[in-house]
Tab-separated table of C-alpha atoms and ligand atoms in Angstrom:
chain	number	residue	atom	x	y	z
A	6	UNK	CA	-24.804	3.604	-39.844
A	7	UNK	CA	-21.722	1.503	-39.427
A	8	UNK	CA	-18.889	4.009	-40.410
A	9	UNK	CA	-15.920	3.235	-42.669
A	10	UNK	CA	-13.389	4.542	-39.786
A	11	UNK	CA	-13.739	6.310	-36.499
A	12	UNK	CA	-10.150	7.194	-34.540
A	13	UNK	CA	-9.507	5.814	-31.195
A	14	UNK	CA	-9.518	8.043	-28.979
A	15	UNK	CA	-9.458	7.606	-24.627
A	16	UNK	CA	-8.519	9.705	-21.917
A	17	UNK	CA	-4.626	9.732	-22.678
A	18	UNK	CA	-4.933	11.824	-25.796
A	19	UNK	CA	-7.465	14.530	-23.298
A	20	UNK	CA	-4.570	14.450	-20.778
A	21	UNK	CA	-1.655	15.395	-23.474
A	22	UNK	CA	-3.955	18.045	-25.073
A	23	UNK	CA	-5.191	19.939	-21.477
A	24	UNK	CA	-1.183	19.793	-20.627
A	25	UNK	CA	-0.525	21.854	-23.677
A	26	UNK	CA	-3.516	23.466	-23.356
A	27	UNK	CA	-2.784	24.547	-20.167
A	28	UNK	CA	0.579	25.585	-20.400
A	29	UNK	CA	-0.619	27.537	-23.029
A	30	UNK	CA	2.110	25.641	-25.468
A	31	UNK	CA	-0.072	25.358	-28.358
A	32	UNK	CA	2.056	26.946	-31.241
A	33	UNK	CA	4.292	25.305	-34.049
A	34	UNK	CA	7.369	27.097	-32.074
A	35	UNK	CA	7.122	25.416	-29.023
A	36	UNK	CA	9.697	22.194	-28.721
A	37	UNK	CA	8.328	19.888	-26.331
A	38	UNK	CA	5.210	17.562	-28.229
A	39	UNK	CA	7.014	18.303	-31.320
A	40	UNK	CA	9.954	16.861	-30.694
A	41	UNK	CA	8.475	13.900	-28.524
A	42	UNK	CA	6.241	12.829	-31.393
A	43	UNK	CA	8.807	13.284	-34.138
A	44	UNK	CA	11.570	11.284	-32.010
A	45	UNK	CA	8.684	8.773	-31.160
A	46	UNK	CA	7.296	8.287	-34.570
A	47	UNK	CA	10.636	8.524	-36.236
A	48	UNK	CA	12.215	6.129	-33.840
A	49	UNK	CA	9.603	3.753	-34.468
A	50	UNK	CA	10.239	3.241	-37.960
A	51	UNK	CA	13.863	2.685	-37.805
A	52	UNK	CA	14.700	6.076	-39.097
A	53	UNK	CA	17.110	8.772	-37.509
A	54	UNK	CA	14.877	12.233	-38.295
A	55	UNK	CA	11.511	12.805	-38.617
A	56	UNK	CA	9.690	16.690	-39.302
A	57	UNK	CA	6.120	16.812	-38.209
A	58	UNK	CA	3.938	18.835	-40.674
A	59	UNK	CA	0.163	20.091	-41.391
A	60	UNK	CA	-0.962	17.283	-43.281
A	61	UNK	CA	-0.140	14.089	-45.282
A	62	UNK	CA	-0.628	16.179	-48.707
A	63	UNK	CA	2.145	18.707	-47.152
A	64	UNK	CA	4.364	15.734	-46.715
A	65	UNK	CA	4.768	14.654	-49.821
A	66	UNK	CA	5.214	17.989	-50.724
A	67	UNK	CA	7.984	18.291	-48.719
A	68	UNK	CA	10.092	15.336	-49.239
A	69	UNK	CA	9.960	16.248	-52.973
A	70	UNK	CA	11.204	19.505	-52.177
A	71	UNK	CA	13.911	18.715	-49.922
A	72	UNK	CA	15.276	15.877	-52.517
A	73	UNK	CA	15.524	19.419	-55.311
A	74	UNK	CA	13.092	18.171	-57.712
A	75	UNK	CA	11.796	20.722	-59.576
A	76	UNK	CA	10.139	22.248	-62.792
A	77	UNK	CA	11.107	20.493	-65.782
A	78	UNK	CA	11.856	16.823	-63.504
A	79	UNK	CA	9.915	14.002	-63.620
A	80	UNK	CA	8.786	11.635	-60.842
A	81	UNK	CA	7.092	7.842	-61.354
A	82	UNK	CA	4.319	7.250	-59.275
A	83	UNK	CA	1.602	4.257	-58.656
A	84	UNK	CA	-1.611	5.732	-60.627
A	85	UNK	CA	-3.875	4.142	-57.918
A	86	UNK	CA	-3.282	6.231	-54.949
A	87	UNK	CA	-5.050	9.680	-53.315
A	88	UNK	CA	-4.313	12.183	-55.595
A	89	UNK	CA	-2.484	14.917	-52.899
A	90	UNK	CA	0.856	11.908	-53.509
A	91	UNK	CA	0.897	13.340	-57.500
A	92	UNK	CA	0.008	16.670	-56.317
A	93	UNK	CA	2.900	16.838	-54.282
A	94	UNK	CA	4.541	16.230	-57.353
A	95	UNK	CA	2.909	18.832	-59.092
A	96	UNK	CA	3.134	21.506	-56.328
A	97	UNK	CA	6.655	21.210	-57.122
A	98	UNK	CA	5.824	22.086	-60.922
A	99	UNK	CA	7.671	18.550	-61.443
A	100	UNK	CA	5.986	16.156	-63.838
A	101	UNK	CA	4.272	12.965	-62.343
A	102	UNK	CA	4.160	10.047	-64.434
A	103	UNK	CA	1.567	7.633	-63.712
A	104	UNK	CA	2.664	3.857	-63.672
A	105	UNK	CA	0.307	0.652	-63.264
A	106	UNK	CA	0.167	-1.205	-60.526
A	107	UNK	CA	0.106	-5.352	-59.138
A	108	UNK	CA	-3.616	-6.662	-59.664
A	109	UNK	CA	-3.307	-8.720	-56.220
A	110	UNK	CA	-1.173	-6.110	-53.795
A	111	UNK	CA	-2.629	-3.077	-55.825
A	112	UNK	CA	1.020	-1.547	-55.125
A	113	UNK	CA	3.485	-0.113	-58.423
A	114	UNK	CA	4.374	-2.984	-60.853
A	115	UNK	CA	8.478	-2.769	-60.886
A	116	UNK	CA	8.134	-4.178	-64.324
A	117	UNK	CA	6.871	-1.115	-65.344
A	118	UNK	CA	9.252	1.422	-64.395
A	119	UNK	CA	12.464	1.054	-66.261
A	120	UNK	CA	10.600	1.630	-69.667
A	121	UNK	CA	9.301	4.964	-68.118
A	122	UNK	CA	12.728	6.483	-66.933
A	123	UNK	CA	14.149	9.162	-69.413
A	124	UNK	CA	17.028	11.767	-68.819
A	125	UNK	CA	14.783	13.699	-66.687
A	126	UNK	CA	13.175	10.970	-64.421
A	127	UNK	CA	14.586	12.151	-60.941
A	128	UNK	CA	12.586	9.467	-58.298
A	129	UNK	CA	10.458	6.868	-58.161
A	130	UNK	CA	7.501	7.576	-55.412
A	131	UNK	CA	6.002	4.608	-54.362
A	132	UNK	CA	2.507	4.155	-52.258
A	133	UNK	CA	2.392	1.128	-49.776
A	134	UNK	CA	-1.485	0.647	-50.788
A	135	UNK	CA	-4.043	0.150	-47.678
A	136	UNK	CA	-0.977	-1.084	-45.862
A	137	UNK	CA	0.581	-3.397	-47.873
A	138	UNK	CA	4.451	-2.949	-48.819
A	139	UNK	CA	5.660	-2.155	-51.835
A	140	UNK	CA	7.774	-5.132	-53.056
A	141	UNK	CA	11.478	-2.502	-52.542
A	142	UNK	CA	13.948	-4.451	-53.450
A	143	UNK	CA	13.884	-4.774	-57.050
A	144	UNK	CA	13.058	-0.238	-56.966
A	145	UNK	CA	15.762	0.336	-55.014
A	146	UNK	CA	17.975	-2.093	-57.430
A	147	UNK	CA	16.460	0.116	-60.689
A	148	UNK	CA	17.087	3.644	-58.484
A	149	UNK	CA	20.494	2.780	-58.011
A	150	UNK	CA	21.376	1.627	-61.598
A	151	UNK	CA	19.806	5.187	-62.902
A	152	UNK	CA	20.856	6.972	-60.144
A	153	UNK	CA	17.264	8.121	-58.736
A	154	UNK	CA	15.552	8.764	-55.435
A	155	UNK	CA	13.005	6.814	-53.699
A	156	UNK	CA	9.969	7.952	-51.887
A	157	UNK	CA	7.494	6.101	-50.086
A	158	UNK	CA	4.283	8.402	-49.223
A	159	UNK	CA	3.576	5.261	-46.149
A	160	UNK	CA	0.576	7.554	-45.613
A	161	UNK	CA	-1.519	4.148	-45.365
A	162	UNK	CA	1.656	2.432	-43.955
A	163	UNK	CA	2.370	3.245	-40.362
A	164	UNK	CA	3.891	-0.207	-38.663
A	165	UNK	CA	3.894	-2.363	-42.217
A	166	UNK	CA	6.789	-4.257	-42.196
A	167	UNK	CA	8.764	-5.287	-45.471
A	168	UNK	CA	11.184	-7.929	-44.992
A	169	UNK	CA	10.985	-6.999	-40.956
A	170	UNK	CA	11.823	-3.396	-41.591
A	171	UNK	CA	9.202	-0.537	-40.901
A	172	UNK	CA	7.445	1.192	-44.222
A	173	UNK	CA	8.806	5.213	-44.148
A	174	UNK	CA	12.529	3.574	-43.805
A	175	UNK	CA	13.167	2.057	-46.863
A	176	UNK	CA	14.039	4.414	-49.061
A	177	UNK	CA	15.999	8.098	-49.204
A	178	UNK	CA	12.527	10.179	-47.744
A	179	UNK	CA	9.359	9.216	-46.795
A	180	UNK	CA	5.540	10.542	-45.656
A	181	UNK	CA	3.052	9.796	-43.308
A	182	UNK	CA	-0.548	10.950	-42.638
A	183	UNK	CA	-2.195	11.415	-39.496
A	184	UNK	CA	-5.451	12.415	-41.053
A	185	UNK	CA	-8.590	11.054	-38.578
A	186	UNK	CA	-8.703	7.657	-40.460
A	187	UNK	CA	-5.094	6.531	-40.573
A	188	UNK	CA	-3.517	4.277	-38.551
A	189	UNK	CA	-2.984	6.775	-35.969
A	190	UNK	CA	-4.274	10.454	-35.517
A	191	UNK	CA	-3.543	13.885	-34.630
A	192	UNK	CA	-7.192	15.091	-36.639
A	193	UNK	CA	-5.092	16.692	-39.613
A	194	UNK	CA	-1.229	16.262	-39.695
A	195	UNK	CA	1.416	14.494	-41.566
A	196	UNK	CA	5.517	13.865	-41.011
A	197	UNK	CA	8.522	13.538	-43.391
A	198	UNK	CA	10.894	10.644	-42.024
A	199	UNK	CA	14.340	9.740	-43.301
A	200	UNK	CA	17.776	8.670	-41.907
A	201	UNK	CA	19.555	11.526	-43.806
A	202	UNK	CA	20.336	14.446	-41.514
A	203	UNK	CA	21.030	16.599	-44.276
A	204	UNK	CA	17.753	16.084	-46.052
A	205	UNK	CA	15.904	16.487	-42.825
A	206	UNK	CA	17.531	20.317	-42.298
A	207	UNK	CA	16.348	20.955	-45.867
A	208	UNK	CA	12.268	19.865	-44.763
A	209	UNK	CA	12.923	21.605	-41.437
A	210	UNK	CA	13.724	25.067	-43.080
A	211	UNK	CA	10.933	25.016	-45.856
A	212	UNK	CA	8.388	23.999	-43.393
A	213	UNK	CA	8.982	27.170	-41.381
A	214	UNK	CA	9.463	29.649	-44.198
A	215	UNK	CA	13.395	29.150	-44.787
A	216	UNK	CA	13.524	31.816	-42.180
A	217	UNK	CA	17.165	33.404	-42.066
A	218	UNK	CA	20.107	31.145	-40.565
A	219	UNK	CA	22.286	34.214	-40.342
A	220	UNK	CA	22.155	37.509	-38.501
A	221	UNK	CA	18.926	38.346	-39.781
A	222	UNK	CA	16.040	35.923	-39.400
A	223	UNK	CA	14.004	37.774	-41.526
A	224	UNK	CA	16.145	37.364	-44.468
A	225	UNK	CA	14.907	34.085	-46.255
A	226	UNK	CA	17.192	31.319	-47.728
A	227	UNK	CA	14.208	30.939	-50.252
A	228	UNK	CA	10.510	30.648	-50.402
A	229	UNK	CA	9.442	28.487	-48.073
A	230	UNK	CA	6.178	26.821	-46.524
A	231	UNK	CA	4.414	27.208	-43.522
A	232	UNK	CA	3.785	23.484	-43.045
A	233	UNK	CA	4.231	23.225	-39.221
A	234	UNK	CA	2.396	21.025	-37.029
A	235	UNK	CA	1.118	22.604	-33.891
A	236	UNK	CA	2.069	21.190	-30.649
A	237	UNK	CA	-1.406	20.515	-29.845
A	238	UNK	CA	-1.705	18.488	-32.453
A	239	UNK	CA	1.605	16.653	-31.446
A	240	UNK	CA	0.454	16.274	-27.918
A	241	UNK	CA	-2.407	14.194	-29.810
A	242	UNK	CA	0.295	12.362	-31.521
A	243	UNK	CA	2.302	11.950	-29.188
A	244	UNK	CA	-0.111	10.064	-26.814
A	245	UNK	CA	-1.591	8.495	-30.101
A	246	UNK	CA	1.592	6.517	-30.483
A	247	UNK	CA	1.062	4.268	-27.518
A	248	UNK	CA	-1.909	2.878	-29.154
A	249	UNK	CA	0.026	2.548	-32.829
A	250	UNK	CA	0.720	-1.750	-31.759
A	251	UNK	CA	-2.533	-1.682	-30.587
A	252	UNK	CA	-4.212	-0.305	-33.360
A	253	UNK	CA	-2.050	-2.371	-36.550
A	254	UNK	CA	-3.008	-5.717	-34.170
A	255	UNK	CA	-6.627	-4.604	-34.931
A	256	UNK	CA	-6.600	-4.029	-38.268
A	257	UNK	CA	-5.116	-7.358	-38.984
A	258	UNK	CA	-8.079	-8.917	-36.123
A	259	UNK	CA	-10.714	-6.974	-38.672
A	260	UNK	CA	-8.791	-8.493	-41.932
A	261	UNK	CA	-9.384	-11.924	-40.239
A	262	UNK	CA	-13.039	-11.892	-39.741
A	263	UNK	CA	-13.417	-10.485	-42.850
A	264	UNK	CA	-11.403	-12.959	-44.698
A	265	UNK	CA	-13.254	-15.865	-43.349
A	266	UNK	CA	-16.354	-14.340	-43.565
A	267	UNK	CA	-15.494	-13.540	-47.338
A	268	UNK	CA	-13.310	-15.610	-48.997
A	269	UNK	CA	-15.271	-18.346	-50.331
A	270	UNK	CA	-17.279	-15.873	-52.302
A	271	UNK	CA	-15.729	-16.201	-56.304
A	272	UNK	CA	-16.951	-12.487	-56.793
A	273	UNK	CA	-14.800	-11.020	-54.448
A	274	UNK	CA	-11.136	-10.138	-54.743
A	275	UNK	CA	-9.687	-9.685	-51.250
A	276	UNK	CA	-6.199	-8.534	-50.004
A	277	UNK	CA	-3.609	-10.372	-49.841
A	278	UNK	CA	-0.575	-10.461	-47.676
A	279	UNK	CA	3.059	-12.074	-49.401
A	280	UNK	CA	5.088	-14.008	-47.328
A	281	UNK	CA	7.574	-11.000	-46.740
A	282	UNK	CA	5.501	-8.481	-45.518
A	283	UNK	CA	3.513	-7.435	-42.647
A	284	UNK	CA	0.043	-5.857	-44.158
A	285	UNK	CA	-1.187	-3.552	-41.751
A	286	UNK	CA	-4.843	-3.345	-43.706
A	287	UNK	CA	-5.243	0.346	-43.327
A	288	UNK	CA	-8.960	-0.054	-44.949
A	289	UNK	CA	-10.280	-3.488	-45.912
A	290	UNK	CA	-10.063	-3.261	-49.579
A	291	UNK	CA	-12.124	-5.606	-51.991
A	292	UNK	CA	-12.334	-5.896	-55.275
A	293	UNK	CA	-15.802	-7.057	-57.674
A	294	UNK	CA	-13.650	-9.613	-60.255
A	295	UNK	CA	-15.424	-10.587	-63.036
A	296	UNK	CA	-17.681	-13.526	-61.961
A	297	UNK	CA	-19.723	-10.220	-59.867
A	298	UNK	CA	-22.893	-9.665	-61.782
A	299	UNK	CA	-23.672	-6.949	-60.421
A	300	UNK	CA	-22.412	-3.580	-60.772
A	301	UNK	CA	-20.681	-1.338	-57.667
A	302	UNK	CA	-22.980	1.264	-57.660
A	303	UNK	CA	-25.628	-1.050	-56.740
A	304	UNK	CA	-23.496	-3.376	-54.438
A	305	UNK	CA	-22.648	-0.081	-52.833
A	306	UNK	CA	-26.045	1.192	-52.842
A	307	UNK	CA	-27.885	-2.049	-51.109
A	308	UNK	CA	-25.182	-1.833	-48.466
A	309	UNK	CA	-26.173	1.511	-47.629
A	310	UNK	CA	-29.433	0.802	-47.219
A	311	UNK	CA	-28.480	-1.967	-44.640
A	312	UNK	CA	-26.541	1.264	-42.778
A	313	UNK	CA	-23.301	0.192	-44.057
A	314	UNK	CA	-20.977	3.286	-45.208
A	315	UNK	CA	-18.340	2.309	-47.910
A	316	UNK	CA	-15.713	4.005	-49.958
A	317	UNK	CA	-15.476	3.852	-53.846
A	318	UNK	CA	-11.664	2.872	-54.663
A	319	UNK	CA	-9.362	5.496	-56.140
A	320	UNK	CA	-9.712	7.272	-59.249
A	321	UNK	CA	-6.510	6.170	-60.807
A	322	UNK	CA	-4.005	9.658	-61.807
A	323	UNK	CA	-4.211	8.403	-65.799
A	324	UNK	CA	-8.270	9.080	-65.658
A	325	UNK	CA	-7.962	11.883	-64.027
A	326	UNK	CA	-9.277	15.211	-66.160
A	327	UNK	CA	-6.376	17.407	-64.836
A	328	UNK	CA	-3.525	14.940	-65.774
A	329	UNK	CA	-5.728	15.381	-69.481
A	330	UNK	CA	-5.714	19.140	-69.499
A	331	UNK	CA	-2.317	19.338	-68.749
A	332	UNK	CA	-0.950	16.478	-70.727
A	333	UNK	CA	0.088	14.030	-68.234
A	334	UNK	CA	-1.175	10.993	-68.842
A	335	UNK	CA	-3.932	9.289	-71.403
A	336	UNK	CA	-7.276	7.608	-69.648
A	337	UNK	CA	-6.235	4.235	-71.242
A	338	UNK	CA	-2.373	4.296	-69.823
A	339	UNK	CA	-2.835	2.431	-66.756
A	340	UNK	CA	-5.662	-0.767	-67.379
A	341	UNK	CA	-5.235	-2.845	-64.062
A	342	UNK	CA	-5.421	0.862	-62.237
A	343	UNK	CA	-8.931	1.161	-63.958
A	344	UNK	CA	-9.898	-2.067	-63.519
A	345	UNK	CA	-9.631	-2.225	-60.153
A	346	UNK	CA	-10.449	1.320	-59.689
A	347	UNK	CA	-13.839	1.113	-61.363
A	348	UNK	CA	-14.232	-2.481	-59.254
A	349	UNK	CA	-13.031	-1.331	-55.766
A	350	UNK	CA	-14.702	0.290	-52.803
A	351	UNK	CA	-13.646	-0.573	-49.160
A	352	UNK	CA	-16.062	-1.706	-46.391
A	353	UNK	CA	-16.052	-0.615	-42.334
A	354	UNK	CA	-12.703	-1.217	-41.257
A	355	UNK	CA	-11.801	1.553	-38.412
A	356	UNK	CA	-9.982	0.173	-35.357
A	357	UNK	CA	-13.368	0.954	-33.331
A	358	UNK	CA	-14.981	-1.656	-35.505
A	359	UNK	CA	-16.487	-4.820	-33.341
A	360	UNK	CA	-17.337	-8.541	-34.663
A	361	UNK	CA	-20.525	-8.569	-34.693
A	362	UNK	CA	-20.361	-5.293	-36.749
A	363	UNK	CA	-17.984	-7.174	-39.449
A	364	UNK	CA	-20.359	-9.815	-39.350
A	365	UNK	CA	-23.361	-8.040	-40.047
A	366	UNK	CA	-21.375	-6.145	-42.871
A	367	UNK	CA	-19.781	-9.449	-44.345
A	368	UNK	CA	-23.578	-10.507	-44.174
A	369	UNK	CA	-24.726	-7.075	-45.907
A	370	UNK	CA	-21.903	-7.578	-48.798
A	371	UNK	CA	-22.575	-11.588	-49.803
A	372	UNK	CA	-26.107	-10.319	-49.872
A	373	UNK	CA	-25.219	-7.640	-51.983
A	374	UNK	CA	-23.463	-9.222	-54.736
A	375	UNK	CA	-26.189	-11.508	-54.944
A	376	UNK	CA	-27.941	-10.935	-58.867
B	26	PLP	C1	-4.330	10.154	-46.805
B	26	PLP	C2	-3.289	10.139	-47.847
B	26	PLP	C3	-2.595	11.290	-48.225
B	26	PLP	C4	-2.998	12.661	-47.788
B	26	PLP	O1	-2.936	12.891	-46.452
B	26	PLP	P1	-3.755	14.130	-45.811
B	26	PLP	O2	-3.293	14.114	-44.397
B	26	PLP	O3	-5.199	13.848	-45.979
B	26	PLP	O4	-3.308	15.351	-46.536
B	26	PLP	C5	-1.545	11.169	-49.114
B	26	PLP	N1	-1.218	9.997	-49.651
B	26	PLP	C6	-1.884	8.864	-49.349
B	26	PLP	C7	-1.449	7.587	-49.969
B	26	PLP	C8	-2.955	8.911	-48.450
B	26	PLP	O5	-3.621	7.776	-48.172
């Protein structure tokens, strides 16, 4: 079976994990790997403070809570994206609302935002989608008229450029992922970044409880999170970061073979890359457009018996049967999100991938779409 995404992993991530290992420095207390990877990481996208966390879910979580969005707020957010960015949201007991995306970069349609603010829209939280930027500019022109935050959850984002400046520094807050298939690893973890010092303290003390600042430690500033990354998991990091270049020059080498492979096909809707962006591809996304006669389940289904894994695309938030319990959204609200959603699945596109596996894959998929 030719995976959708294995992590690369050599001898430099072993040496970082036996040091900690070693030295017994395992813990979310300890400040050495922490602080490496966050100053690393951080550094790297142009931002002054980064917070390493548990998770890419806890992230998002995070950021929302440091910007004070809370119960009765609401937050717009791209409808075709994993759901942990709206449960972040809803962790928060904020209200997501679920806007439509681009049909060619798959990212939020700005077009569609101003219509959704009210008096209690607090921030717009945008997804760079497998690795392509979010078109900013005209956001952070709408945030500043009304007086919102931004968010990027760059959980698919590490290295993407927008106009030559990294994804995660772009806006007030931002999250990563370092689940095993992003664009780098530590197995499970995630980091807030931002260039606000102030907002960083905020993430620092709910990730570790809000333990006291006064005399007594053990008298909370308020009900925090445990949401601390281990140092073993930052020594991970840490060396994974070295490989970061590596891995985004990769994922564009993959996006090539595919898209000559591909792109002749009139079935197929690939990704595409504007002129003022850097996409770093995080999974090859395609799309079955309308000229496809046949359906995904089977396209999906003849791959896999070729030993080709894929990945459905995202349910988008507005079909979602909690956001219809709850009264969040309607199943119709969002129609490119469920077009492409229903048409979408991604093919092999890990950074371990070779050519002659895209090949055979690219081979597999033309086959597949075949009536
Ligand atoms: C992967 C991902 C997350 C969740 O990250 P985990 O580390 O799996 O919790 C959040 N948002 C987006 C856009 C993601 O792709």
């Amino acid at each position: 079976m030719i995976p959708v995404a294995e992590p690369f992993i050599d001898e430099n991530e072993l040496q970082a994990a036996t040091d900690a290992v070693r030295r017994a420095a395992i813990s979310g207390h300890v400040q050495d790997y922490i602080v490496k990877f966050e100053n690393g990481f951080s550094g790297y996208c142009g931002a002054r403070c980064g917070i390493a966390v548990n998770n890419g879910t806890t992230a998002v979580h995070l950021a929302i809570t440091a910007l004070g969005i809370q119960e009765g707020d609401e937050v717009l957010v791209s409808t075709y994206t994993n759901m942990a960015t709206f449960f972040g949201v809803m962790y928060q007991s904020a209200r997501p609302v679920a806007i439509d995306i681009c049909p060619d970069t798959w990212n939020i349609n700005p077009e569609l935002i101003e219509k959704a603010i009210t008096p209690r829209t607090k921030a717009i939280l945008v997804v760079h989608a497998f690795g392509h930027p979010v078109d900013m500019d005209p956001i952070l022109e709408i945030a500043r008229r009304h007086g919102l935050f931004v968010i990027e959850d760059a959980a698919q984002a590490h290295g993407a450029l927008y106009k030559g400046r990294k994804c995660g520094s772009l806006s007030d807050i931002a999250s990563f992922s370092f689940y095993a298939n992003k664009l780098i690893t530590t197995g499970e973890g995630g980091m807030v970044v931002t260039d606000n010092v102030e907002l960083a303290e905020t993430a620092r003390q709910y990730r570790n409880l809000c333990y006291g600042l006064g005399e007594d430690r053990f008298q909370h500033e308020d009900v925090g999170f445990n949401y601390r990354m281990s140092n073993l998991h930052a020594a991970i990091g840490w060396a994974q970061l070295e490989k970061l270049e590596a891995n985004i020059a990769k994922k564009r080498q993959i996006a090539d073979w595919y898209k000559v492979r591909l792109e002749s096909s009139s079935a197929l809707q690939l990704p595409v890359e504007r002129n003022f962006v850097r996409n770093v591809y995080w999974m090859y996304h395609v799309v079955l457009n309308e000229q496809c006669k046949v359906d995904r389940r089977t396209v999906m289904a003849r791959m896999a018996e070729e030993g080709i894994q894929t990945r459905p695309g995202f349910t988008p938030f507005n079909q979602q049967k909690i956001a219809h319990t709850r009264n969040l959204a309607r199943s119709e609200d969002c129609p490119v999100a469920n077009r492409i959603g229903a048409r979408a699945f991604y093919i092999p596109s890990g950074v371990t991938l070779a050519e002659d596996q895209a090949e055979k894959v690219s081979r597999a998929l033309l086959r597949a779409i075949e009536p």
